[in-house]
JSON list of C-alpha atoms in Angstrom, two decimals:
[
{"chain": "V", "resi": 289, "resn": "MET", "atom": "CA", "xyz": [63.61, 111.04, 119.73]},
{"chain": "V", "resi": 290, "resn": "GLU", "atom": "CA", "xyz": [64.33, 113.34, 116.78]},
{"chain": "V", "resi": 291, "resn": "PRO", "atom": "CA", "xyz": [67.95, 114.41, 116.23]},
{"chain": "V", "resi": 292, "resn": "LYS", "atom": "CA", "xyz": [68.40, 118.15, 116.62]},
{"chain": "V", "resi": 293, "resn": "ASN", "atom": "CA", "xyz": [69.17, 120.23, 113.55]},
{"chain": "V", "resi": 294, "resn": "LEU", "atom": "CA", "xyz": [72.89, 120.86, 113.23]},
{"chain": "V", "resi": 295, "resn": "SER", "atom": "CA", "xyz": [74.67, 123.46, 111.16]},
{"chain": "V", "resi": 296, "resn": "ASN", "atom": "CA", "xyz": [77.06, 122.24, 108.47]},
{"chain": "V", "resi": 297, "resn": "SER", "atom": "CA", "xyz": [80.08, 123.02, 110.66]},
{"chain": "V", "resi": 298, "resn": "GLU", "atom": "CA", "xyz": [78.63, 120.92, 113.48]},
{"chain": "V", "resi": 299, "resn": "LYS", "atom": "CA", "xyz": [77.81, 118.00, 111.15]},
{"chain": "V", "resi": 300, "resn": "ASN", "atom": "CA", "xyz": [81.16, 117.82, 109.38]},
{"chain": "V", "resi": 301, "resn": "HIS", "atom": "CA", "xyz": [83.43, 116.48, 112.11]},
{"chain": "V", "resi": 302, "resn": "THR", "atom": "CA", "xyz": [85.72, 114.84, 109.57]},
{"chain": "V", "resi": 303, "resn": "SER", "atom": "CA", "xyz": [86.83, 118.01, 107.83]},
{"chain": "V", "resi": 304, "resn": "SER", "atom": "CA", "xyz": [90.55, 118.65, 107.98]},
{"chain": "V", "resi": 305, "resn": "GLU", "atom": "CA", "xyz": [89.99, 121.92, 109.85]},
{"chain": "V", "resi": 306, "resn": "THR", "atom": "CA", "xyz": [88.17, 120.32, 112.79]},
{"chain": "V", "resi": 307, "resn": "ALA", "atom": "CA", "xyz": [90.32, 117.21, 112.78]},
{"chain": "V", "resi": 308, "resn": "LYS", "atom": "CA", "xyz": [93.61, 119.02, 113.46]},
{"chain": "V", "resi": 309, "resn": "THR", "atom": "CA", "xyz": [94.66, 118.27, 117.02]},
{"chain": "V", "resi": 310, "resn": "LEU", "atom": "CA", "xyz": [97.52, 119.38, 119.24]},
{"chain": "V", "resi": 311, "resn": "LEU", "atom": "CA", "xyz": [97.83, 117.14, 122.28]},
{"chain": "V", "resi": 312, "resn": "ALA", "atom": "CA", "xyz": [99.90, 118.47, 125.18]},
{"chain": "V", "resi": 313, "resn": "LEU", "atom": "CA", "xyz": [100.82, 115.76, 127.67]},
{"chain": "V", "resi": 314, "resn": "ARG", "atom": "CA", "xyz": [101.90, 117.12, 131.04]},
{"chain": "V", "resi": 315, "resn": "GLY", "atom": "CA", "xyz": [102.99, 115.49, 134.28]},
{"chain": "V", "resi": 316, "resn": "ILE", "atom": "CA", "xyz": [105.88, 115.10, 136.65]},
{"chain": "V", "resi": 317, "resn": "PRO", "atom": "CA", "xyz": [108.95, 113.12, 135.60]},
{"chain": "V", "resi": 318, "resn": "GLY", "atom": "CA", "xyz": [108.15, 109.41, 135.75]},
{"chain": "V", "resi": 319, "resn": "SER", "atom": "CA", "xyz": [104.40, 109.88, 135.32]},
{"chain": "V", "resi": 320, "resn": "GLY", "atom": "CA", "xyz": [104.36, 108.12, 131.96]},
{"chain": "V", "resi": 321, "resn": "LYS", "atom": "CA", "xyz": [104.04, 111.06, 129.55]},
{"chain": "V", "resi": 322, "resn": "SER", "atom": "CA", "xyz": [106.61, 109.73, 127.11]},
{"chain": "V", "resi": 323, "resn": "SER", "atom": "CA", "xyz": [105.22, 106.20, 127.24]},
{"chain": "V", "resi": 324, "resn": "LEU", "atom": "CA", "xyz": [101.70, 107.46, 126.58]},
{"chain": "V", "resi": 325, "resn": "ALA", "atom": "CA", "xyz": [102.95, 109.71, 123.77]},
{"chain": "V", "resi": 326, "resn": "LYS", "atom": "CA", "xyz": [104.70, 106.76, 122.13]},
{"chain": "V", "resi": 327, "resn": "SER", "atom": "CA", "xyz": [101.58, 104.59, 122.45]},
{"chain": "V", "resi": 328, "resn": "ILE", "atom": "CA", "xyz": [99.39, 107.23, 120.85]},
{"chain": "V", "resi": 329, "resn": "SER", "atom": "CA", "xyz": [101.94, 107.91, 118.13]},
{"chain": "V", "resi": 330, "resn": "PHE", "atom": "CA", "xyz": [102.19, 104.20, 117.39]},
{"chain": "V", "resi": 331, "resn": "THR", "atom": "CA", "xyz": [98.47, 104.08, 116.63]},
{"chain": "V", "resi": 332, "resn": "ASN", "atom": "CA", "xyz": [98.26, 107.23, 114.48]},
{"chain": "V", "resi": 333, "resn": "GLY", "atom": "CA", "xyz": [101.79, 108.16, 113.40]},
{"chain": "V", "resi": 334, "resn": "ALA", "atom": "CA", "xyz": [101.72, 111.52, 115.16]},
{"chain": "V", "resi": 335, "resn": "PRO", "atom": "CA", "xyz": [105.07, 113.23, 115.67]},
{"chain": "V", "resi": 336, "resn": "ILE", "atom": "CA", "xyz": [106.18, 113.74, 119.27]},
{"chain": "V", "resi": 337, "resn": "TYR", "atom": "CA", "xyz": [108.05, 116.84, 120.35]},
{"chain": "V", "resi": 338, "resn": "SER", "atom": "CA", "xyz": [109.60, 117.27, 123.78]},
{"chain": "V", "resi": 339, "resn": "ILE", "atom": "CA", "xyz": [112.21, 119.23, 125.62]},
{"chain": "V", "resi": 340, "resn": "ASP", "atom": "CA", "xyz": [113.86, 115.95, 126.60]},
{"chain": "V", "resi": 341, "resn": "SER", "atom": "CA", "xyz": [114.60, 115.04, 122.99]},
{"chain": "V", "resi": 342, "resn": "TYR", "atom": "CA", "xyz": [116.88, 118.09, 122.74]},
{"chain": "V", "resi": 343, "resn": "PHE", "atom": "CA", "xyz": [119.18, 116.45, 125.30]},
{"chain": "V", "resi": 344, "resn": "GLU", "atom": "CA", "xyz": [119.24, 113.00, 123.69]},
{"chain": "V", "resi": 345, "resn": "ASP", "atom": "CA", "xyz": [122.12, 111.99, 121.47]},
{"chain": "V", "resi": 346, "resn": "GLU", "atom": "CA", "xyz": [121.82, 109.79, 118.39]},
{"chain": "V", "resi": 347, "resn": "ALA", "atom": "CA", "xyz": [122.04, 106.66, 120.54]},
{"chain": "V", "resi": 348, "resn": "GLY", "atom": "CA", "xyz": [119.11, 107.84, 122.67]},
{"chain": "V", "resi": 349, "resn": "GLU", "atom": "CA", "xyz": [121.29, 108.65, 125.69]},
{"chain": "V", "resi": 350, "resn": "TYR", "atom": "CA", "xyz": [120.05, 111.57, 127.77]},
{"chain": "V", "resi": 351, "resn": "HIS", "atom": "CA", "xyz": [122.56, 114.29, 128.73]},
{"chain": "V", "resi": 352, "resn": "PHE", "atom": "CA", "xyz": [120.82, 117.19, 130.46]},
{"chain": "V", "resi": 353, "resn": "ASP", "atom": "CA", "xyz": [122.55, 120.57, 130.54]},
{"chain": "V", "resi": 354, "resn": "TYR", "atom": "CA", "xyz": [120.64, 123.14, 132.60]},
{"chain": "V", "resi": 355, "resn": "GLN", "atom": "CA", "xyz": [122.43, 125.99, 130.82]},
{"chain": "V", "resi": 356, "resn": "LYS", "atom": "CA", "xyz": [120.86, 124.85, 127.54]},
{"chain": "V", "resi": 357, "resn": "ASN", "atom": "CA", "xyz": [117.35, 124.36, 128.93]},
{"chain": "V", "resi": 358, "resn": "HIS", "atom": "CA", "xyz": [116.08, 127.59, 127.34]},
{"chain": "V", "resi": 359, "resn": "LEU", "atom": "CA", "xyz": [117.34, 126.31, 123.97]},
{"chain": "V", "resi": 360, "resn": "ALA", "atom": "CA", "xyz": [115.43, 123.06, 124.49]},
{"chain": "V", "resi": 361, "resn": "TYR", "atom": "CA", "xyz": [112.20, 124.99, 125.10]},
{"chain": "V", "resi": 362, "resn": "LYS", "atom": "CA", "xyz": [112.71, 127.02, 121.92]},
{"chain": "V", "resi": 363, "resn": "ASP", "atom": "CA", "xyz": [113.61, 123.92, 119.90]},
{"chain": "V", "resi": 364, "resn": "CYS", "atom": "CA", "xyz": [110.48, 122.07, 120.99]},
{"chain": "V", "resi": 365, "resn": "GLU", "atom": "CA", "xyz": [108.30, 125.08, 120.25]},
{"chain": "V", "resi": 366, "resn": "ALA", "atom": "CA", "xyz": [109.91, 125.62, 116.82]},
{"chain": "V", "resi": 367, "resn": "LYS", "atom": "CA", "xyz": [109.46, 121.97, 115.80]},
{"chain": "V", "resi": 368, "resn": "THR", "atom": "CA", "xyz": [105.85, 122.02, 116.94]},
{"chain": "V", "resi": 369, "resn": "LYS", "atom": "CA", "xyz": [105.21, 125.23, 115.00]},
{"chain": "V", "resi": 370, "resn": "GLN", "atom": "CA", "xyz": [106.74, 123.74, 111.87]},
{"chain": "V", "resi": 371, "resn": "ALA", "atom": "CA", "xyz": [104.45, 120.70, 112.11]},
{"chain": "V", "resi": 372, "resn": "LEU", "atom": "CA", "xyz": [101.40, 122.91, 112.59]},
{"chain": "V", "resi": 373, "resn": "GLU", "atom": "CA", "xyz": [102.42, 125.12, 109.66]},
{"chain": "V", "resi": 374, "resn": "LEU", "atom": "CA", "xyz": [102.58, 122.00, 107.52]},
{"chain": "V", "resi": 375, "resn": "GLY", "atom": "CA", "xyz": [99.10, 121.00, 108.67]},
{"chain": "V", "resi": 376, "resn": "VAL", "atom": "CA", "xyz": [100.14, 117.72, 110.31]},
{"chain": "V", "resi": 377, "resn": "PRO", "atom": "CA", "xyz": [96.74, 116.48, 111.51]},
{"chain": "V", "resi": 378, "resn": "PHE", "atom": "CA", "xyz": [97.77, 115.23, 114.96]},
{"chain": "V", "resi": 379, "resn": "VAL", "atom": "CA", "xyz": [100.77, 116.53, 116.92]},
{"chain": "V", "resi": 380, "resn": "ILE", "atom": "CA", "xyz": [101.91, 115.51, 120.41]},
{"chain": "V", "resi": 381, "resn": "VAL", "atom": "CA", "xyz": [103.97, 117.64, 122.78]},
{"chain": "V", "resi": 382, "resn": "ASP", "atom": "CA", "xyz": [105.35, 115.76, 125.78]},
{"chain": "V", "resi": 383, "resn": "ASN", "atom": "CA", "xyz": [106.69, 118.09, 128.51]},
{"chain": "V", "resi": 384, "resn": "THR", "atom": "CA", "xyz": [106.17, 118.59, 132.22]},
{"chain": "V", "resi": 385, "resn": "PHE", "atom": "CA", "xyz": [104.28, 121.88, 131.68]},
{"chain": "V", "resi": 386, "resn": "THR", "atom": "CA", "xyz": [104.54, 122.53, 135.42]},
{"chain": "V", "resi": 387, "resn": "LEU", "atom": "CA", "xyz": [104.00, 126.26, 135.01]},
{"chain": "V", "resi": 388, "resn": "ASP", "atom": "CA", "xyz": [101.40, 128.05, 132.90]},
{"chain": "V", "resi": 389, "resn": "TRP", "atom": "CA", "xyz": [104.00, 130.03, 130.93]},
{"chain": "V", "resi": 390, "resn": "GLU", "atom": "CA", "xyz": [105.40, 126.74, 129.58]},
{"chain": "V", "resi": 391, "resn": "LEU", "atom": "CA", "xyz": [102.04, 125.95, 127.96]},
{"chain": "V", "resi": 392, "resn": "GLU", "atom": "CA", "xyz": [101.24, 129.44, 126.66]},
{"chain": "V", "resi": 393, "resn": "PRO", "atom": "CA", "xyz": [103.22, 129.19, 123.38]},
{"chain": "V", "resi": 394, "resn": "TYR", "atom": "CA", "xyz": [101.32, 126.01, 122.49]},
{"chain": "V", "resi": 395, "resn": "ILE", "atom": "CA", "xyz": [97.97, 127.61, 123.25]},
{"chain": "V", "resi": 396, "resn": "SER", "atom": "CA", "xyz": [98.93, 130.45, 120.90]},
{"chain": "V", "resi": 397, "resn": "LEU", "atom": "CA", "xyz": [100.17, 128.09, 118.19]},
{"chain": "V", "resi": 398, "resn": "ALA", "atom": "CA", "xyz": [96.97, 126.04, 118.33]},
{"chain": "V", "resi": 399, "resn": "LYS", "atom": "CA", "xyz": [94.89, 129.20, 117.88]},
{"chain": "V", "resi": 400, "resn": "GLU", "atom": "CA", "xyz": [97.14, 130.57, 115.14]},
{"chain": "V", "resi": 401, "resn": "PHE", "atom": "CA", "xyz": [96.97, 127.41, 113.02]},
{"chain": "V", "resi": 402, "resn": "GLY", "atom": "CA", "xyz": [93.41, 126.32, 113.79]},
{"chain": "V", "resi": 403, "resn": "TYR", "atom": "CA", "xyz": [94.15, 123.28, 115.96]},
{"chain": "V", "resi": 404, "resn": "ARG", "atom": "CA", "xyz": [92.07, 121.90, 118.78]},
{"chain": "V", "resi": 405, "resn": "LEU", "atom": "CA", "xyz": [94.27, 121.84, 121.87]},
{"chain": "V", "resi": 406, "resn": "PHE", "atom": "CA", "xyz": [93.86, 119.13, 124.45]},
{"chain": "V", "resi": 407, "resn": "VAL", "atom": "CA", "xyz": [95.94, 119.30, 127.62]},
{"chain": "V", "resi": 408, "resn": "VAL", "atom": "CA", "xyz": [96.14, 115.94, 129.39]},
{"chain": "V", "resi": 409, "resn": "THR", "atom": "CA", "xyz": [97.73, 115.58, 132.80]},
{"chain": "V", "resi": 410, "resn": "VAL", "atom": "CA", "xyz": [99.32, 112.15, 133.19]},
{"chain": "V", "resi": 411, "resn": "GLU", "atom": "CA", "xyz": [99.24, 110.86, 136.76]},
{"chain": "V", "resi": 412, "resn": "ASN", "atom": "CA", "xyz": [101.83, 108.50, 138.18]},
{"chain": "V", "resi": 413, "resn": "ARG", "atom": "CA", "xyz": [99.43, 105.85, 139.45]},
{"chain": "V", "resi": 414, "resn": "HIS", "atom": "CA", "xyz": [101.61, 103.02, 138.18]},
{"chain": "V", "resi": 415, "resn": "GLY", "atom": "CA", "xyz": [104.62, 103.80, 140.38]},
{"chain": "V", "resi": 416, "resn": "GLY", "atom": "CA", "xyz": [106.82, 104.87, 137.48]},
{"chain": "V", "resi": 417, "resn": "LYS", "atom": "CA", "xyz": [110.29, 106.26, 138.08]},
{"chain": "V", "resi": 418, "resn": "ASN", "atom": "CA", "xyz": [111.79, 109.19, 136.24]},
{"chain": "V", "resi": 419, "resn": "THR", "atom": "CA", "xyz": [114.51, 108.13, 133.85]},
{"chain": "V", "resi": 420, "resn": "HIS", "atom": "CA", "xyz": [116.44, 111.40, 134.04]},
{"chain": "V", "resi": 421, "resn": "GLN", "atom": "CA", "xyz": [117.77, 111.09, 137.59]},
{"chain": "V", "resi": 422, "resn": "ILE", "atom": "CA", "xyz": [115.84, 114.13, 138.81]},
{"chain": "V", "resi": 423, "resn": "PRO", "atom": "CA", "xyz": [116.15, 114.27, 142.60]},
{"chain": "V", "resi": 424, "resn": "GLU", "atom": "CA", "xyz": [113.00, 113.54, 144.60]},
{"chain": "V", "resi": 425, "resn": "ASP", "atom": "CA", "xyz": [113.11, 116.95, 146.32]},
{"chain": "V", "resi": 426, "resn": "GLN", "atom": "CA", "xyz": [113.05, 118.62, 142.88]},
{"chain": "V", "resi": 427, "resn": "ILE", "atom": "CA", "xyz": [110.06, 116.51, 141.85]},
{"chain": "V", "resi": 428, "resn": "GLU", "atom": "CA", "xyz": [108.27, 117.52, 145.06]},
{"chain": "V", "resi": 429, "resn": "LYS", "atom": "CA", "xyz": [108.88, 121.19, 144.18]},
{"chain": "V", "resi": 430, "resn": "MET", "atom": "CA", "xyz": [107.44, 120.56, 140.72]},
{"chain": "V", "resi": 431, "resn": "LYS", "atom": "CA", "xyz": [104.33, 118.98, 142.26]},
{"chain": "V", "resi": 432, "resn": "GLY", "atom": "CA", "xyz": [103.84, 122.08, 144.40]},
{"chain": "V", "resi": 433, "resn": "LYS", "atom": "CA", "xyz": [103.83, 124.35, 141.34]},
{"chain": "V", "resi": 434, "resn": "TYR", "atom": "CA", "xyz": [101.20, 122.40, 139.40]},
{"chain": "V", "resi": 435, "resn": "LYS", "atom": "CA", "xyz": [97.93, 124.14, 138.66]},
{"chain": "V", "resi": 436, "resn": "LEU", "atom": "CA", "xyz": [95.01, 122.36, 137.06]},
{"chain": "V", "resi": 437, "resn": "VAL", "atom": "CA", "xyz": [92.48, 124.18, 134.95]},
{"chain": "V", "resi": 438, "resn": "LEU", "atom": "CA", "xyz": [89.22, 122.30, 135.06]}
]
């Protein structure tokens, strides 16, 4: 079978423009988003940005403050934007992304800076527990808000 004729842009999958990737990992607390992000980052050195990191101190202890949650969203978005501005080839964002509005800034950033955006929903099929002491009733509410775009 003859290969079909491809344009130069279709042939050159290694160019820096097509290789730039923004990976958004989404899922409920305890689903394994952070573990997956760390595994991927370990293999390719990609930076990981998350809302959770805003609430971690230098020792890695997590201290959530709901009143500062809006600051955490802005911090994560700003750090991601900075990485994309610098042309970092692979960037990971690890957040719950329960609601569409939480993902919208990253969709816009990917378009603005010429990144392919992949949104991966991480399922809790391994029985993981959330490490941030989020009550089960709150997690159930989060599950109810999830929308998948297939």
